[in-house]
Short mmCIF file of C-alpha atoms in Angstrom, two decimals:
data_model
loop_
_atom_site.label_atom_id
_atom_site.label_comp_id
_atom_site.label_asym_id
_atom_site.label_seq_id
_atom_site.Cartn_x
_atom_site.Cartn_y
_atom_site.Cartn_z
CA UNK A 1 -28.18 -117.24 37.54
CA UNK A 2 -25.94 -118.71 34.87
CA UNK A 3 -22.68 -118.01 34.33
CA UNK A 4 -21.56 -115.42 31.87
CA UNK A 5 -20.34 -117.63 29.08
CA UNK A 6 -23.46 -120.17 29.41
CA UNK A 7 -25.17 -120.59 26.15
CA UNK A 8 -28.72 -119.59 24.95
CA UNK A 9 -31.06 -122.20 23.89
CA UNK A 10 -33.05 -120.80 21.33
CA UNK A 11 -35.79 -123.56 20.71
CA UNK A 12 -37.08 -122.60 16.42
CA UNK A 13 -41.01 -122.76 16.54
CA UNK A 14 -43.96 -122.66 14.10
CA UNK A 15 -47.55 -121.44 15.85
CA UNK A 16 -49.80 -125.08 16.52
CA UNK A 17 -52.36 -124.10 14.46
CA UNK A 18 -54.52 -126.82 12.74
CA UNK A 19 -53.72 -126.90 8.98
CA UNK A 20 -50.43 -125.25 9.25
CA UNK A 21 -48.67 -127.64 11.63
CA UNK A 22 -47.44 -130.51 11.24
CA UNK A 23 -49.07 -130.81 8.25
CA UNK A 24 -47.57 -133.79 6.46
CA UNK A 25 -49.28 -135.58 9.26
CA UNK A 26 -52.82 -134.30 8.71
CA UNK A 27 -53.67 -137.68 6.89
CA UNK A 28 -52.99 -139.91 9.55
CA UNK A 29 -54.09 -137.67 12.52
CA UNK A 30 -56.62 -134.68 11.05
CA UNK A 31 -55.75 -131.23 11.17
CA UNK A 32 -56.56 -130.80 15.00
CA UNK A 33 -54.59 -134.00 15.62
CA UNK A 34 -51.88 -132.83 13.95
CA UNK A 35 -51.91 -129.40 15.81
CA UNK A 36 -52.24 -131.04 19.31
CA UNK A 37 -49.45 -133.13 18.53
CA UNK A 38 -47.27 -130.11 17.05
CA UNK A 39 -48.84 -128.39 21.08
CA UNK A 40 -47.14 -131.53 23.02
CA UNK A 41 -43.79 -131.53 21.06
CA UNK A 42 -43.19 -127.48 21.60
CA UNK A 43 -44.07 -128.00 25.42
CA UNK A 44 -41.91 -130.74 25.67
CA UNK A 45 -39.18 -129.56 23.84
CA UNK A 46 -39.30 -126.10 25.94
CA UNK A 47 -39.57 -128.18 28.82
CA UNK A 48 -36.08 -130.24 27.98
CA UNK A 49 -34.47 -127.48 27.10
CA UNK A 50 -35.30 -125.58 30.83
CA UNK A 51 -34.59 -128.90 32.38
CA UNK A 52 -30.94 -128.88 31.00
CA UNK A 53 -30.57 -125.87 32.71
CA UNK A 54 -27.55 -125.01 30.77
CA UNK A 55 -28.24 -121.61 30.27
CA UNK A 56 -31.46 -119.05 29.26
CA UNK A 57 -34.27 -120.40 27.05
CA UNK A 58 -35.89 -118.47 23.89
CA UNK A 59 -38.72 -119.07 21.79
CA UNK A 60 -37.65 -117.73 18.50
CA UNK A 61 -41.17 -118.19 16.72
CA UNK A 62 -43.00 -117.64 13.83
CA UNK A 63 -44.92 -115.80 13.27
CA UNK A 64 -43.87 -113.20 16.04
CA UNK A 65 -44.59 -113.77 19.71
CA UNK A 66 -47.73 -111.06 19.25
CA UNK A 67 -49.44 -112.72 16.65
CA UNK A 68 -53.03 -113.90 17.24
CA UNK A 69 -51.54 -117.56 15.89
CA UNK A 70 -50.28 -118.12 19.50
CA UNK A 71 -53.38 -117.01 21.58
CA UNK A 72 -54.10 -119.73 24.33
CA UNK A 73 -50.60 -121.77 23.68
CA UNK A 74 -49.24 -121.68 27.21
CA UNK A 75 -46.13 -120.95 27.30
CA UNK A 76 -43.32 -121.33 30.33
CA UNK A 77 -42.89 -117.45 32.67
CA UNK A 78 -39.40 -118.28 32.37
CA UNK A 79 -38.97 -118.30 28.44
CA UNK A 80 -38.24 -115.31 26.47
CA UNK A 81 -40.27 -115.09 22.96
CA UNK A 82 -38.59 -113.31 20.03
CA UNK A 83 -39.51 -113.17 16.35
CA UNK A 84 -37.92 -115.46 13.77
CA UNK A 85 -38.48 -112.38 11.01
CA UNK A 86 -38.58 -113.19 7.39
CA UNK A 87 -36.63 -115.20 5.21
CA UNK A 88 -36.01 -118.87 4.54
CA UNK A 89 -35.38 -121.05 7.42
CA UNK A 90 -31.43 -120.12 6.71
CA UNK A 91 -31.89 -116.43 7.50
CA UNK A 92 -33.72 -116.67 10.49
CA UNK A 93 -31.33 -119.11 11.82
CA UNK A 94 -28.62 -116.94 10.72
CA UNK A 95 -29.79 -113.69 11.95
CA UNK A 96 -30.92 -115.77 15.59
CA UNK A 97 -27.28 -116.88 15.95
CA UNK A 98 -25.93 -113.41 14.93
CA UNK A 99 -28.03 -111.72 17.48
CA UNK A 100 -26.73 -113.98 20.23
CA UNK A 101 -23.25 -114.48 19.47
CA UNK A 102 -22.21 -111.19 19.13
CA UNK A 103 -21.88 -107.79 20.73
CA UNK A 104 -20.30 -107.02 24.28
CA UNK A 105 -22.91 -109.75 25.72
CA UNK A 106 -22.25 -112.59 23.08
CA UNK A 107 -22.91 -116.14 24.47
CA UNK A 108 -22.20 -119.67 22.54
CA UNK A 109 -26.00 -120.65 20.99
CA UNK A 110 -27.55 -123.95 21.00
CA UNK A 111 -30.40 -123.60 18.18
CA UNK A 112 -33.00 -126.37 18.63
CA UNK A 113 -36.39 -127.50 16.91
CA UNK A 114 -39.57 -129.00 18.50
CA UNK A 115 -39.82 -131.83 15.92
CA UNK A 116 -37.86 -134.51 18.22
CA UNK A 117 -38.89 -135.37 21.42
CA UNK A 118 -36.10 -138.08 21.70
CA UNK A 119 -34.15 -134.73 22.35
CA UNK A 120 -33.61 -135.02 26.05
CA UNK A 121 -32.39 -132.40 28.86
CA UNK A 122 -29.48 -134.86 28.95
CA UNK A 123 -28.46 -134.83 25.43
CA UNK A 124 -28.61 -131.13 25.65
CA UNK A 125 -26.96 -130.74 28.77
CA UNK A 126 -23.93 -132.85 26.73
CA UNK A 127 -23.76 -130.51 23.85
CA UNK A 128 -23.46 -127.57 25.72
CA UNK A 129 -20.86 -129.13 27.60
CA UNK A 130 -19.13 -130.64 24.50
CA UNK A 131 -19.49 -126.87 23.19
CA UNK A 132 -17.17 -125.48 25.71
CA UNK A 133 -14.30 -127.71 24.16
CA UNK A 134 -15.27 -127.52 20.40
CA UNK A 135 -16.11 -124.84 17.71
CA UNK A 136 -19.59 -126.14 16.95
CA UNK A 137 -22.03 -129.37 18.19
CA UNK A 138 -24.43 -131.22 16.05
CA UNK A 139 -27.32 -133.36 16.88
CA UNK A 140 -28.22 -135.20 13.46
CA UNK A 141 -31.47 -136.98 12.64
CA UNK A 142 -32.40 -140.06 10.67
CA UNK A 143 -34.05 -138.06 7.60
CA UNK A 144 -30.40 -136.11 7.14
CA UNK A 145 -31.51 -133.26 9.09
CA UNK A 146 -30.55 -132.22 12.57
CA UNK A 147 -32.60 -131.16 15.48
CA UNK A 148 -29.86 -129.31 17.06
CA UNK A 149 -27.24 -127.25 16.09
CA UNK A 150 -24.70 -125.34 18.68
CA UNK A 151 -21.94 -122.50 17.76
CA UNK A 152 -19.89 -120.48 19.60
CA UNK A 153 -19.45 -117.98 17.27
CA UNK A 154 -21.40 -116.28 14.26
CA UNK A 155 -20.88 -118.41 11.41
CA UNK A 156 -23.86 -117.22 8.36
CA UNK A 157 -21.83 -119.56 5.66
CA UNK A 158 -23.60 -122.47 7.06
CA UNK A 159 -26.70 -121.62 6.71
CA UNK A 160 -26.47 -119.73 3.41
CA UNK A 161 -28.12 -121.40 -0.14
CA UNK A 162 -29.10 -124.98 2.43
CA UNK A 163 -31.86 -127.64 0.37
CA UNK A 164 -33.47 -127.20 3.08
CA UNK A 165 -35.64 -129.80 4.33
CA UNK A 166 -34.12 -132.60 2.49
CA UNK A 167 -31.59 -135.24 2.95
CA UNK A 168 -28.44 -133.57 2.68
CA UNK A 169 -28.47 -131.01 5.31
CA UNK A 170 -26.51 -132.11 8.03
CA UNK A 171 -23.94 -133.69 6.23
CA UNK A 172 -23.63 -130.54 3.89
CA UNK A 173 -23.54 -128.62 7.19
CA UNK A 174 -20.64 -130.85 8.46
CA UNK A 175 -18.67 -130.27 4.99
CA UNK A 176 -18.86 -126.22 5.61
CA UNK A 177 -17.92 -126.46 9.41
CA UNK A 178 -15.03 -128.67 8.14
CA UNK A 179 -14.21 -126.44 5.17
CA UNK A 180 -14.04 -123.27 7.60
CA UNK A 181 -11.89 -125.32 10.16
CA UNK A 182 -14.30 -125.49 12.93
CA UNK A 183 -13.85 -128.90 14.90
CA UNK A 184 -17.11 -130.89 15.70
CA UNK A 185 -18.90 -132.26 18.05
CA UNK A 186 -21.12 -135.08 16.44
CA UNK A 187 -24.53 -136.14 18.98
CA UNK A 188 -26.20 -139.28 18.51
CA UNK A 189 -28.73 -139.47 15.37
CA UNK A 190 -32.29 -139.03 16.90
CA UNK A 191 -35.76 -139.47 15.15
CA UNK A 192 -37.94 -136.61 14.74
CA UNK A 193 -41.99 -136.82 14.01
CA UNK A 194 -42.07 -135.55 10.36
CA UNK A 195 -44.76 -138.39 8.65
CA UNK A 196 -47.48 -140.75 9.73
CA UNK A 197 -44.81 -143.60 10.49
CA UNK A 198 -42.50 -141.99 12.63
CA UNK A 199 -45.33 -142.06 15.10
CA UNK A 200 -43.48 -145.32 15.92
CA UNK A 201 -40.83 -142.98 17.66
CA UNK A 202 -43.54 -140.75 19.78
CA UNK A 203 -42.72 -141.49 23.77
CA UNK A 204 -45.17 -144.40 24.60
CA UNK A 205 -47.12 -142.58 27.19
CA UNK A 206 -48.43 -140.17 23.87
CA UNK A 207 -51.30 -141.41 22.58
CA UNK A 208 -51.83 -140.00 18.90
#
């Protein structure tokens, strides 16, 4: 059992299928490469995140949990699966955060992707500790993006009108946590697996 103000992981998920996954590494690795290698970094990630053991760990995927896309991806007993919905990554983040921040059984979120596997149980295990003394945590990555984001409260003006998927996200997400007076909590800058040559960063034991 965790304790009643433990946060939620909520690890962010796309379905492994070959030609929609990963697919800006389909030239270096083939559509099925590309999909087993999007496979490894959701089990992985899920498996960091239960490792931490910080608190409970969702799925939030898309598309919903009873799609045929995620027929015979095995999936952890313990992990609840929930349904990003529609909208642009923003809105799905913002409505996941609302639905776990507030209400009479609120808990602090930790929102997470799959993209990174230098995203360890320890480095989550630290933000949700550093979350417990600060409004929000942030775990950038090299591209300008971040692979984890953690809030103790509902907070939609962060997420609202993002460029997503380009350079400027985490550091325009640090100017609206600043601008709304939240104090931060800034995690090393990882590497996630986005194009052929970050396969440099894959653990060494992958072979893709």
């Amino acid at each position: 059992m965790h304790p009643p103000n433990a946060p939620r992981v909520v690890v962010f998920a796309k379905a492994p299928l070959p030609g929609r996954a990963k697919t800006r590494l389909i030239p270096a690795l083939g559509a099925e490469g590309a999909a087993r290698l999007a496979r490894r970094m959701l089990g992985h990630a899920l498996a960091q995140a239960m490792a931490a053991r910080v608190g409970a760990v969702e799925l939030c995927m898309s598309p919903g949990p009873d799609d045929a896309a995620w027929h015979g991806v095995e999936l952890p007993d313990r992990v609840q699966c929930t349904d990003q919905g529609d909208g642009d990554l923003g809105a799905r983040m913002a409505r996941a955060v609302h639905r776990v921040t507030t209400g009479p059984h609120g808990h602090p979120v930790l929102l997470m992707g799959t993209d990174c596997p230098a995203l360890t149980a320890g480095i989550i295990g630290e933000a949700a500790a550093q979350l417990a003394r600060h409004d929000a945590v942030l775990v950038p990555v090299a591209d300008g993006g971040y692979v984890l984001l953690g809030l103790r409260a509902d907070c939609p003006d962060i997420f609202r009108d993002m460029a997503w998927s380009t350079a400027v996200v985490a550091a325009e997400t640090r100017r609206r946590l600043a601008a709304l007076g939240l104090n931060l909590w800034l995690g090393p800058t990882l590497n996630d697996i986005d194009e052929p040559a970050d396969r440099v960063h894959l653990p060494s034991e992958w072979e893709f």
